[in-house]
Amino acid sequence: MAVDRVESDVVVVGAGPVGLMLAGELRLGGADVVVLDRREGPTTESRASTLHARTMEILDSRGLLQELGTPPCEVRGHFGGLPLDLTLESTHPGQWKVPQTRTEQLLGDWAAGLGARVRRRHDVRAVRVSGPGVEVVAAGPDGPVRVRARYLAACDGERSTVRRLLGAAFPGQDAGRELLRADVAGLDIAERRFERLPAGLAIAARRADGVTRVMVHEFGAPAPQRSGQPDFAEVCAVWKRVTGEDIACGVPLWVNSFGDACRLLQSYRQGRVLFAGDAAHQQMPIGGQALNLGLQDAVNLGWKLAAVARGRAPQTLLDSYHRERHAVGRRVLDNIRTQTQLLLGGAEAASLRALMGELLPHQDVRRHLAGMISGLDVRHDVGPGEHPLLGARLPHVRLKVGRQESTGAQLLRAGQGVLLTLRPEAALLHSVAASWPGRVAWVAARPAGELPGPLEGIAALLVRPDGHVVWVQPGEAVSLHQALTRWFGAPQPVPGAARRSSPVLSPAVFGE
Ligand SMILES: Cc1cc2nc3c(=O)[nH]c(=O)nc-3n(C[C@H](O)[C@H](O)[C@H](O)COP(=O)(O)OP(=O)(O)OC[C@H]3O[C@@H](n4cnc5c(N)ncnc54)[C@H](O)[C@@H]3O)c2cc1C
């Protein structure tokens, strides 16, 4: 049988939300990308339904929010079942209810529109990593397919084939407890928001379409070994023991269970192979953090991998992906573990819950936890310097660029770095950034209204394509040239660039 041979800069395994987000980011960075997925089409399962504030900001920075319309939003969140107000300084505070099927459709259309080649019904069976590249062998609908690429991004989910084939260390804990879940039509039961009863925890939420999602955990019950999903009869039996209600009259549309297994890949980068999303971290989907964590992995990785795969930046840039996202993953997994104890613990967790209940109304505590859950507090170690903006995301800012109004998020639409000068005297810096054409855009702007606190007094700042600030003036500990070289590779000699360059006002950046 003839073997189909495909070449690409990057091969992405997995067309779930993370693989699709990454594919779009790679295309924005100019890398050629092939995505392989074993499934025939996107998932139809009712999985994650929450997009948090930082993810919404990221989608805004790629111009993807309009497509979503205005999804329902709720600032009332929870921490391990204890009420937590998620209001923070963001354009999109709170939990936005978007079914994962819709998120995948949005990202799939975007990535394909940018030129990503998505091949479905391609089941990856073998991976070979050699000096100059990787080779992936998949069973396709018309026979074997061999894809050669410079890099491989494994976004193939919790049971990652790539992780298994490469024997990547994935340390952590197996599940000790589980939560049963069912989407059920035709039920008429009371809403229950994290209701703790003597025998267990019960949740019932009726969706707009009339379907009720029930979730139930029986205190002290160990997680059984499962080879598939539980059946509805089991959910009904546990629901009855915990609540006393009979829900067997309902029609189950989707039944599943999830345990509190918790694992974090030892290294997100193994040479030419990078891991993102559930392939890199396994966690209970408490507070809807799993999907958001994965999407944010993809946005951190995409521009770096594109730059390295296209030869614009050294491979060491990829080490910053592991450093930054592994640290974020560890922190999220820790908060999920804490929440699991609060949520699924029985009488033994009562004192912990009481203490947390006392702490949560304090503004500092609330803001700290809300920052963590929303992803807004992520601050990477980006080198020397004390300024609070360094490593943090660019806060929401309204700007005037020439006569046009813009926002910080709109400046990032082209997926390039941005040198943002906010004072006329800082405009001279553009001659430095001119040696990174196509990689860093210069935007000369004035504040439109009051600057947010952290930006007060700032004359210029360098923002990465993922929205994180890596250099500020005043307050710089390294020169702009050093910062540009670190994050965007060696400068490109452009004769007369300093004289010719002018502020960027391209429709790609400002168009809407
Ligand atoms: C049943 C279930 C319920 C969930 N419920 C929630 C929830 O309520 N809330 C929440 O926040 N999160 C939930 N999650 C988690 C959330 O769905 C994930 O965090 C999210 O899907 C991760 O995205 P991903 O792209 O990393 O992985 P996935 O979405 O798992 O995508 C991985 C892709 O890789 C493909 N793939 C795997 N192996 C191969 C191979 N060998 N060859 C080719 N393709 C391959 C798969 O077909 C799949 O399309 C749930 C997950 C599951 C599985």
Coordinates of C-alpha atoms and ligand atoms in Angstrom, one line a residue:
M1 CA 0.0 0.0 0.0
A2 CA 1.3 3.5 -0.9
V3 CA 2.3 5.6 2.0
D4 CA 1.1 9.2 2.0
R5 CA 4.0 11.5 2.9
V6 CA 3.4 15.0 4.3
E7 CA 6.0 17.7 5.4
S8 CA 5.4 20.5 7.7
D9 CA 7.2 22.8 10.2
V10 CA 5.1 21.5 13.0
V11 CA 2.9 18.5 13.4
V12 CA 0.2 18.8 16.1
V13 CA -1.3 15.6 17.4
G14 CA -4.9 16.2 18.6
A15 CA -7.5 18.5 17.2
G16 CA -9.2 19.2 20.6
P17 CA -9.5 22.8 21.8
V18 CA -5.8 23.0 22.7
G19 CA -4.4 21.6 19.5
L20 CA -6.7 23.9 17.5
M21 CA -5.7 26.9 19.5
L22 CA -2.1 26.0 19.0
A23 CA -2.5 25.5 15.3
G24 CA -4.0 29.0 14.9
E25 CA -1.2 30.5 16.9
L26 CA 1.4 28.7 14.9
R27 CA -0.1 30.0 11.7
L28 CA -0.2 33.5 13.0
G29 CA 3.6 33.1 13.7
G30 CA 4.1 32.0 10.0
A31 CA 4.7 28.3 10.7
D32 CA 3.3 25.6 8.4
V33 CA 1.2 23.2 10.5
V34 CA -0.5 19.8 10.1
V35 CA -3.0 18.7 12.8
L36 CA -3.8 15.0 13.1
D37 CA -6.8 13.6 15.0
R38 CA -8.2 10.1 15.2
R39 CA -11.8 11.3 15.6
E40 CA -14.0 11.8 12.6
G41 CA -15.2 15.2 13.8
P42 CA -15.1 17.5 16.8
T43 CA -16.4 16.2 20.1
T44 CA -20.2 16.3 20.6
E45 CA -19.8 15.6 24.3
S46 CA -21.0 18.1 26.9
R47 CA -17.6 18.6 28.5
A48 CA -16.1 21.9 29.8
S49 CA -18.5 24.8 29.7
T50 CA -16.6 27.6 31.4
L51 CA -14.2 30.2 29.9
H52 CA -12.5 32.3 32.5
A53 CA -11.5 35.9 32.3
R54 CA -8.0 35.4 31.1
T55 CA -9.1 33.1 28.3
M56 CA -11.7 35.6 27.2
E57 CA -9.1 38.3 27.1
I58 CA -6.9 36.1 25.0
L59 CA -9.7 35.4 22.6
D60 CA -10.3 39.1 22.4
S61 CA -6.6 39.6 21.6
R62 CA -7.1 37.3 18.6
G63 CA -10.4 39.0 17.5
L64 CA -12.4 35.9 18.3
L65 CA -15.0 37.2 20.7
Q66 CA -17.4 38.7 18.2
E67 CA -18.0 35.2 16.9
L68 CA -19.0 34.0 20.4
G69 CA -21.7 36.7 20.8
T70 CA -22.5 37.4 24.4
P71 CA -22.5 34.2 26.3
P72 CA -24.1 34.0 29.7
C73 CA -21.7 35.3 32.4
E74 CA -21.7 34.7 36.1
V75 CA -19.3 36.4 38.5
R76 CA -20.4 34.2 41.3
G77 CA -17.9 31.3 41.4
H78 CA -16.8 29.0 44.1
F79 CA -13.7 27.6 45.7
G80 CA -14.2 24.0 46.7
G81 CA -17.9 24.7 46.8
L82 CA -17.6 27.8 49.0
P83 CA -19.0 30.9 47.3
L84 CA -16.3 33.1 45.7
D85 CA -16.9 36.4 43.9
L86 CA -14.7 36.4 40.8
T87 CA -14.9 40.1 40.1
L88 CA -11.5 41.5 39.2
E89 CA -10.1 44.3 36.9
S90 CA -10.6 42.7 33.5
T91 CA -12.6 43.4 30.4
H92 CA -14.3 40.0 31.0
P93 CA -14.5 39.2 34.7
G94 CA -16.4 36.1 35.7
Q95 CA -17.2 32.7 34.3
W96 CA -18.5 32.7 30.7
K97 CA -20.7 29.8 29.8
V98 CA -19.6 28.4 26.5
P99 CA -20.1 24.7 25.7
Q100 CA -16.8 23.1 24.7
T101 CA -18.4 22.1 21.4
R102 CA -18.8 25.8 20.5
T103 CA -15.3 26.6 21.6
E104 CA -13.9 23.8 19.4
Q105 CA -15.9 25.0 16.4
L106 CA -14.7 28.5 16.9
L107 CA -11.1 27.6 17.2
G108 CA -11.3 25.0 14.4
D109 CA -12.8 27.5 11.9
W110 CA -10.1 30.1 13.0
A111 CA -7.2 27.7 12.6
A112 CA -8.4 26.4 9.2
G113 CA -9.1 30.0 8.0
L114 CA -5.4 30.8 8.8
G115 CA -4.3 27.8 6.8
A116 CA -3.8 25.0 9.3
R117 CA -4.2 21.6 7.6
V118 CA -6.5 19.5 9.9
R119 CA -6.6 15.8 9.0
R120 CA -9.2 13.8 10.8
R121 CA -9.5 10.0 11.0
H122 CA -5.7 9.9 11.5
D123 CA -4.8 7.8 14.4
V124 CA -1.2 8.3 15.5
R125 CA 0.6 5.1 16.1
A126 CA 4.3 5.8 16.1
V127 CA 6.7 8.7 16.7
R128 CA 10.4 8.9 15.8
V129 CA 12.6 11.7 16.9
S130 CA 15.8 12.1 15.0
G131 CA 18.5 14.9 15.0
P132 CA 16.9 17.4 12.6
G133 CA 13.2 16.5 13.1
V134 CA 10.4 14.2 14.0
E135 CA 8.4 11.6 12.1
V136 CA 4.9 10.7 13.0
V137 CA 3.1 7.6 11.5
A138 CA -0.7 7.6 11.6
A139 CA -3.3 5.2 10.3
G140 CA -5.4 7.3 8.0
P141 CA -8.7 6.5 6.2
D142 CA -6.7 5.5 3.0
G143 CA -3.8 3.8 4.6
P144 CA -0.7 4.8 6.5
V145 CA 0.4 8.5 6.5
R146 CA 4.0 9.6 7.4
V147 CA 4.4 13.2 8.5
R148 CA 7.8 14.7 8.8
A149 CA 8.2 17.9 10.7
R150 CA 10.8 19.9 12.6
Y151 CA 8.7 19.8 15.8
L152 CA 5.8 17.8 17.3
A153 CA 3.2 19.3 19.6
A154 CA 1.4 16.7 21.6
C155 CA -2.1 17.9 22.4
D156 CA -3.6 14.5 22.4
G157 CA -5.4 14.7 25.8
E158 CA -5.3 13.0 29.1
R159 CA -4.4 9.6 27.7
S160 CA -1.8 11.0 25.4
T161 CA -0.4 8.5 22.9
V162 CA 2.7 10.6 22.3
R163 CA 3.4 10.7 26.0
R164 CA 3.1 6.9 26.2
L165 CA 5.2 6.3 23.0
L166 CA 8.0 8.5 24.3
G167 CA 7.8 7.1 27.9
A168 CA 7.5 10.7 29.3
A169 CA 7.5 10.8 33.1
F170 CA 4.0 11.8 34.3
P171 CA 4.3 11.7 38.1
G172 CA 1.3 12.2 40.4
Q173 CA -1.5 10.5 42.2
D174 CA -4.2 8.1 41.0
A175 CA -7.8 8.9 41.7
G176 CA -9.0 8.2 45.3
R177 CA -12.5 9.7 44.9
E178 CA -14.9 10.3 42.1
L179 CA -17.8 12.4 41.1
L180 CA -20.6 10.9 39.0
R181 CA -22.3 13.1 36.4
A182 CA -25.3 12.9 34.1
D183 CA -27.1 15.3 31.8
V184 CA -30.7 14.2 32.1
A185 CA -33.9 15.3 30.2
G186 CA -37.4 15.2 31.7
L187 CA -36.4 15.8 35.4
D188 CA -38.3 18.0 37.7
I189 CA -36.1 18.3 40.8
A190 CA -34.9 21.2 42.9
E191 CA -31.7 23.1 41.9
R192 CA -28.9 22.2 44.3
R193 CA -25.7 24.3 44.3
F194 CA -23.0 22.3 46.0
E195 CA -25.4 20.9 48.6
R196 CA -23.7 19.0 51.3
L197 CA -26.0 16.3 52.9
P198 CA -25.0 13.8 55.6
A199 CA -24.2 11.1 53.0
G200 CA -22.6 13.1 50.3
L201 CA -22.5 16.1 47.9
A202 CA -25.2 16.8 45.4
I203 CA -25.4 19.3 42.6
A204 CA -28.4 19.8 40.2
A205 CA -28.4 22.6 37.6
R206 CA -31.1 23.1 35.0
R207 CA -29.8 24.4 31.7
A208 CA -31.7 26.8 29.4
D209 CA -32.7 23.8 27.2
G210 CA -34.4 22.1 30.1
V211 CA -31.8 19.4 30.6
T212 CA -30.6 19.0 34.2
R213 CA -27.0 18.3 35.0
V214 CA -26.7 16.2 38.2
M215 CA -23.4 15.5 39.9
V216 CA -23.1 13.4 43.0
H217 CA -20.4 12.1 45.4
E218 CA -20.9 9.8 48.3
F219 CA -18.6 10.7 51.2
G220 CA -16.0 8.1 51.9
A221 CA -16.7 6.0 48.8
P222 CA -13.4 5.1 47.0
A223 CA -13.0 5.7 43.2
P224 CA -13.7 2.3 41.5
Q225 CA -11.5 1.0 38.8
R226 CA -13.5 1.6 35.6
S227 CA -12.9 0.5 32.0
G228 CA -15.7 2.7 30.7
Q229 CA -18.3 5.2 31.8
P230 CA -20.8 4.3 34.6
D231 CA -24.3 3.5 33.6
F232 CA -27.3 5.7 34.5
A233 CA -28.6 3.2 37.0
E234 CA -25.5 3.6 39.1
V235 CA -25.9 7.4 39.1
C236 CA -29.5 7.0 40.2
A237 CA -28.6 4.6 43.0
V238 CA -25.9 7.0 44.4
W239 CA -28.3 10.0 44.0
K240 CA -31.0 8.2 45.9
R241 CA -28.6 7.3 48.8
V242 CA -27.3 10.8 49.0
T243 CA -30.5 12.9 48.4
G244 CA -33.4 10.4 48.9
E245 CA -34.7 11.4 45.5
D246 CA -35.5 9.0 42.6
I247 CA -34.3 10.3 39.3
A248 CA -34.7 7.1 37.4
C249 CA -37.7 8.5 35.5
G250 CA -35.4 10.9 33.6
V251 CA -33.8 10.3 30.2
P252 CA -30.0 10.2 30.4
L253 CA -28.3 12.0 27.5
W254 CA -24.7 11.7 28.7
V255 CA -23.3 9.9 31.7
N256 CA -19.7 10.1 32.9
S257 CA -17.6 10.2 36.0
F258 CA -14.3 11.9 36.8
G259 CA -11.9 11.1 39.5
D260 CA -9.4 13.3 41.5
A261 CA -6.3 11.8 39.8
C262 CA -3.7 14.5 39.6
R263 CA -0.6 14.3 37.4
L264 CA 1.9 16.8 36.0
L265 CA 4.3 16.0 33.2
Q266 CA 7.9 16.2 34.4
S267 CA 9.0 18.2 31.4
Y268 CA 6.7 20.0 29.0
R269 CA 9.5 19.9 26.5
Q270 CA 11.4 16.8 25.4
G271 CA 13.8 18.1 22.7
R272 CA 11.7 18.5 19.6
V273 CA 8.5 17.4 21.3
L274 CA 6.3 19.8 23.3
F275 CA 3.3 18.9 25.4
A276 CA 0.2 21.1 26.0
G277 CA -3.2 20.8 27.5
D278 CA -4.5 17.6 29.2
A279 CA -1.5 15.7 27.6
A280 CA 0.7 17.7 30.1
H281 CA -1.6 17.8 33.1
Q282 CA -4.4 15.6 34.5
Q283 CA -6.7 17.1 37.0
M284 CA -10.3 17.0 38.2
P285 CA -12.3 19.6 36.3
I286 CA -13.2 21.6 39.4
G287 CA -14.0 25.2 38.7
G288 CA -13.6 24.7 35.0
Q289 CA -9.9 25.2 35.1
A290 CA -8.7 22.3 33.0
L291 CA -9.7 23.7 29.6
N292 CA -8.6 27.2 30.4
L293 CA -5.2 26.0 31.6
G294 CA -4.7 24.1 28.3
L295 CA -5.8 27.0 26.1
Q296 CA -3.3 29.2 27.9
D297 CA -0.5 26.6 27.4
A298 CA -1.2 26.8 23.7
V299 CA -1.0 30.6 23.6
N300 CA 2.3 30.6 25.5
L301 CA 3.7 28.0 23.2
G302 CA 2.4 29.0 19.7
W303 CA 4.5 32.1 19.0
K304 CA 7.6 30.6 20.5
L305 CA 7.4 27.4 18.5
A306 CA 6.6 29.3 15.3
A307 CA 9.6 31.5 15.8
V308 CA 11.9 28.6 16.5
A309 CA 10.5 26.3 13.7
R310 CA 11.0 29.2 11.2
G311 CA 14.5 29.7 12.4
R312 CA 13.9 33.2 13.8
A313 CA 14.7 32.3 17.4
P314 CA 17.0 29.8 19.1
Q315 CA 15.7 26.5 20.5
T316 CA 16.3 27.8 24.0
L317 CA 13.2 30.0 23.7
L318 CA 11.2 26.7 24.0
D319 CA 12.7 26.1 27.5
S320 CA 10.8 29.2 28.7
Y321 CA 7.6 27.4 27.7
H322 CA 8.4 24.6 30.1
R323 CA 9.6 26.9 32.8
E324 CA 6.6 29.2 32.6
R325 CA 3.7 26.8 32.0
H326 CA 5.0 23.9 34.3
A327 CA 5.0 26.4 37.1
V328 CA 1.5 27.6 36.3
G329 CA 0.3 24.0 36.0
R330 CA 1.7 23.0 39.3
R331 CA 0.0 25.9 41.0
V332 CA -3.4 25.2 39.4
L333 CA -3.1 21.5 40.3
D334 CA -2.4 22.5 43.9
N335 CA -5.5 24.7 44.1
I336 CA -7.6 21.9 42.5
R337 CA -6.3 19.4 45.1
T338 CA -7.2 21.8 47.9
Q339 CA -10.7 22.3 46.3
T340 CA -11.2 18.6 46.0
Q341 CA -10.6 18.2 49.8
L342 CA -13.0 20.9 50.5
L343 CA -15.6 19.7 48.1
L344 CA -15.5 15.9 48.4
G345 CA -14.3 15.6 52.0
G346 CA -16.9 14.5 54.5
A347 CA -16.9 15.2 58.2
E348 CA -13.1 15.2 58.3
A349 CA -13.1 18.3 56.1
A350 CA -15.5 20.3 58.3
S351 CA -12.9 22.3 60.2
L352 CA -11.0 23.1 57.0
R353 CA -14.2 24.3 55.4
A354 CA -15.1 26.4 58.4
L355 CA -11.7 28.1 58.4
M356 CA -11.9 28.8 54.6
G357 CA -15.4 30.1 55.1
E358 CA -14.0 32.6 57.6
L359 CA -11.1 33.7 55.3
L360 CA -13.0 34.0 52.0
P361 CA -14.9 37.2 52.9
H362 CA -11.6 39.1 53.3
Q363 CA -10.9 41.1 50.2
D364 CA -7.3 40.1 49.9
V365 CA -8.1 36.4 50.2
R366 CA -11.0 36.7 47.7
R367 CA -8.9 38.6 45.2
H368 CA -6.0 36.2 45.6
L369 CA -8.1 33.1 44.9
A370 CA -10.1 34.8 42.1
G371 CA -6.8 35.8 40.5
M372 CA -5.7 32.2 40.6
I373 CA -8.9 30.7 39.2
S374 CA -9.4 33.2 36.5
G375 CA -5.8 33.0 35.3
L376 CA -5.4 36.8 35.7
D377 CA -2.7 36.6 38.3
V378 CA -0.2 34.6 36.2
R379 CA 3.2 36.4 36.3
H380 CA 6.1 34.7 34.6
D381 CA 9.7 35.1 35.6
V382 CA 11.0 37.1 32.6
G383 CA 14.4 38.1 34.0
P384 CA 15.8 40.9 36.1
G385 CA 13.7 43.8 37.2
E386 CA 11.3 44.6 39.9
H387 CA 8.4 46.4 38.2
P388 CA 5.1 44.7 38.9
L389 CA 4.2 44.7 35.2
L390 CA 7.2 42.5 34.3
G391 CA 6.0 39.0 33.5
A392 CA 2.3 40.0 34.1
R393 CA -0.3 40.3 31.3
L394 CA -0.8 43.8 29.8
P395 CA -3.8 45.1 31.8
H396 CA -6.8 46.4 30.0
V397 CA -6.0 49.8 28.6
R398 CA -7.8 52.2 26.2
L399 CA -5.5 54.0 23.8
K400 CA -5.6 56.6 21.1
V401 CA -3.4 55.7 18.2
G402 CA -3.4 58.6 15.8
R403 CA -7.1 59.3 15.6
Q404 CA -8.2 55.8 16.2
E405 CA -9.3 54.3 19.5
S406 CA -7.8 51.0 20.4
T407 CA -7.3 48.7 23.4
G408 CA -4.3 46.7 24.5
A409 CA -6.0 43.5 23.3
Q410 CA -6.5 44.9 19.8
L411 CA -2.8 45.7 19.5
L412 CA -2.1 42.0 19.7
R413 CA -4.4 40.9 16.9
A414 CA -1.5 40.2 14.4
G415 CA 0.2 37.8 16.9
Q416 CA 3.4 39.9 16.9
G417 CA 5.3 41.4 19.8
V418 CA 4.4 45.1 20.4
L419 CA 6.7 47.9 21.5
L420 CA 4.1 50.3 22.9
T421 CA 5.4 53.9 23.5
L422 CA 3.1 56.0 25.6
R423 CA 5.1 59.2 25.7
P424 CA 6.5 61.2 22.7
E425 CA 10.1 61.1 24.0
A426 CA 10.0 57.3 24.1
A427 CA 9.2 57.2 20.4
L428 CA 13.0 57.2 19.7
L429 CA 13.0 53.6 20.9
H430 CA 11.4 52.6 17.6
S431 CA 14.8 52.7 15.9
V432 CA 15.8 49.8 18.2
A433 CA 12.7 47.7 17.4
A434 CA 13.1 48.4 13.7
S435 CA 15.7 45.6 13.6
W436 CA 12.9 43.0 14.4
P437 CA 10.7 43.6 11.4
G438 CA 7.6 41.4 11.1
R439 CA 8.3 40.2 14.7
V440 CA 7.7 43.3 16.7
A441 CA 5.4 46.1 15.8
W442 CA 5.9 49.6 17.1
V443 CA 2.7 51.4 18.3
A444 CA 2.9 55.0 19.4
A445 CA -0.1 55.7 21.5
R446 CA -1.6 58.1 24.1
P447 CA -3.9 57.0 26.9
A448 CA -7.6 57.5 26.1
G449 CA -8.8 58.2 29.6
E450 CA -7.1 57.2 32.9
L451 CA -4.3 54.7 32.8
P452 CA -4.7 51.6 34.9
G453 CA -2.6 51.8 38.1
P454 CA 0.3 49.5 37.0
L455 CA 0.8 51.6 33.8
E456 CA 1.0 54.9 35.5
G457 CA 4.4 56.6 34.8
I458 CA 5.3 54.1 32.1
A459 CA 6.8 55.6 29.0
A460 CA 7.3 52.4 27.0
L461 CA 6.8 48.7 27.3
L462 CA 7.5 45.5 25.3
V463 CA 4.7 43.0 25.1
R464 CA 5.0 39.4 23.8
P465 CA 2.4 38.0 21.4
D466 CA 0.7 36.2 24.3
G467 CA 0.1 39.5 26.1
H468 CA 2.8 39.3 28.8
V469 CA 5.0 42.3 29.4
V470 CA 8.8 41.6 29.3
W471 CA 10.3 45.1 29.4
V472 CA 9.2 48.5 30.8
Q473 CA 10.7 52.0 30.9
P474 CA 11.3 53.4 33.3
G475 CA 12.2 50.5 35.5
E476 CA 14.2 48.5 32.9
A477 CA 17.0 46.2 34.3
V478 CA 18.2 45.3 30.8
S479 CA 18.3 47.3 27.6
L480 CA 15.5 47.1 25.1
H481 CA 17.9 45.5 22.6
Q482 CA 18.7 42.7 25.1
A483 CA 15.0 42.1 25.8
L484 CA 14.1 42.0 22.1
T485 CA 17.0 39.6 21.5
R486 CA 15.9 37.3 24.3
W487 CA 12.3 37.0 23.3
F488 CA 12.4 37.5 19.5
G489 CA 15.8 36.2 18.4
A490 CA 18.8 37.9 16.9
P491 CA 18.1 41.3 15.2
Q492 CA 17.9 41.5 11.4
P493 CA 20.1 44.1 9.9
V494 CA 17.8 46.5 8.1
P495 CA 19.8 49.2 6.3
G496 CA 18.2 52.6 7.0
A497 CA 15.5 51.0 9.1
A498 CA 15.7 53.6 11.8
R499 CA 15.0 56.4 9.3
R500 CA 12.3 54.5 7.5
S501 CA 10.3 52.9 10.2
S502 CA 7.1 54.6 11.3
P503 CA 4.4 53.7 13.9
V504 CA 2.3 50.6 13.0
L505 CA -1.3 51.4 12.1
S506 CA -2.0 48.3 10.0
P507 CA -5.5 47.2 9.6
A508 CA -4.4 43.8 10.9
V509 CA -3.7 45.4 14.3
F510 CA -6.4 48.0 14.4
G511 CA -9.1 46.7 12.1
E512 CA -12.5 45.7 13.4
Ligands
LIG1 C1 -15.6 13.2 29.6 C2 -14.9 14.5 29.9 C3 -15.7 15.5 30.7 C4 -15.1 16.7 31.0 N1 -15.8 17.6 31.7 C5 -15.2 18.8 32.0 C6 -15.9 19.8 32.7 O1 -17.1 19.6 33.1 N2 -15.3 21.0 33.0 C7 -14.0 21.2 32.6 O2 -13.5 22.3 32.8 N3 -13.3 20.3 31.9 C8 -13.9 19.1 31.6 N4 -13.2 18.2 30.9 C9 -11.8 18.5 30.6 C10 -11.8 19.2 29.3 O3 -12.7 18.7 28.4 C11 -10.3 19.1 28.8 O4 -9.5 19.8 29.7 C12 -10.1 19.7 27.4 O5 -10.8 18.9 26.5 C13 -8.6 19.5 27.1 O6 -8.4 19.8 25.8 P1 -7.2 19.1 25.0 O7 -7.3 19.6 23.7 O8 -6.0 19.1 25.8 O9 -7.6 17.5 25.0 P2 -8.8 16.8 24.4 O10 -10.0 17.7 24.3 O11 -8.9 15.5 25.1 O12 -8.4 16.5 22.9 C14 -7.4 15.6 22.5 C15 -7.6 15.2 21.1 O13 -6.5 14.3 20.7 C16 -7.0 13.3 19.9 N5 -6.2 12.1 20.0 C17 -5.9 11.4 21.1 N6 -5.1 10.4 20.8 C18 -4.8 10.5 19.5 C19 -4.0 9.7 18.6 N7 -3.3 8.7 18.9 N8 -4.0 10.1 17.3 C20 -4.7 11.2 16.8 N9 -5.5 11.9 17.7 C21 -5.5 11.6 19.0 C22 -8.4 13.0 20.5 O14 -9.3 12.5 19.5 C23 -8.9 14.5 20.8 O15 -9.6 15.1 19.8 C24 -13.8 16.9 30.6 C25 -13.1 16.0 29.9 C26 -13.6 14.8 29.5 C27 -12.8 13.8 28.7

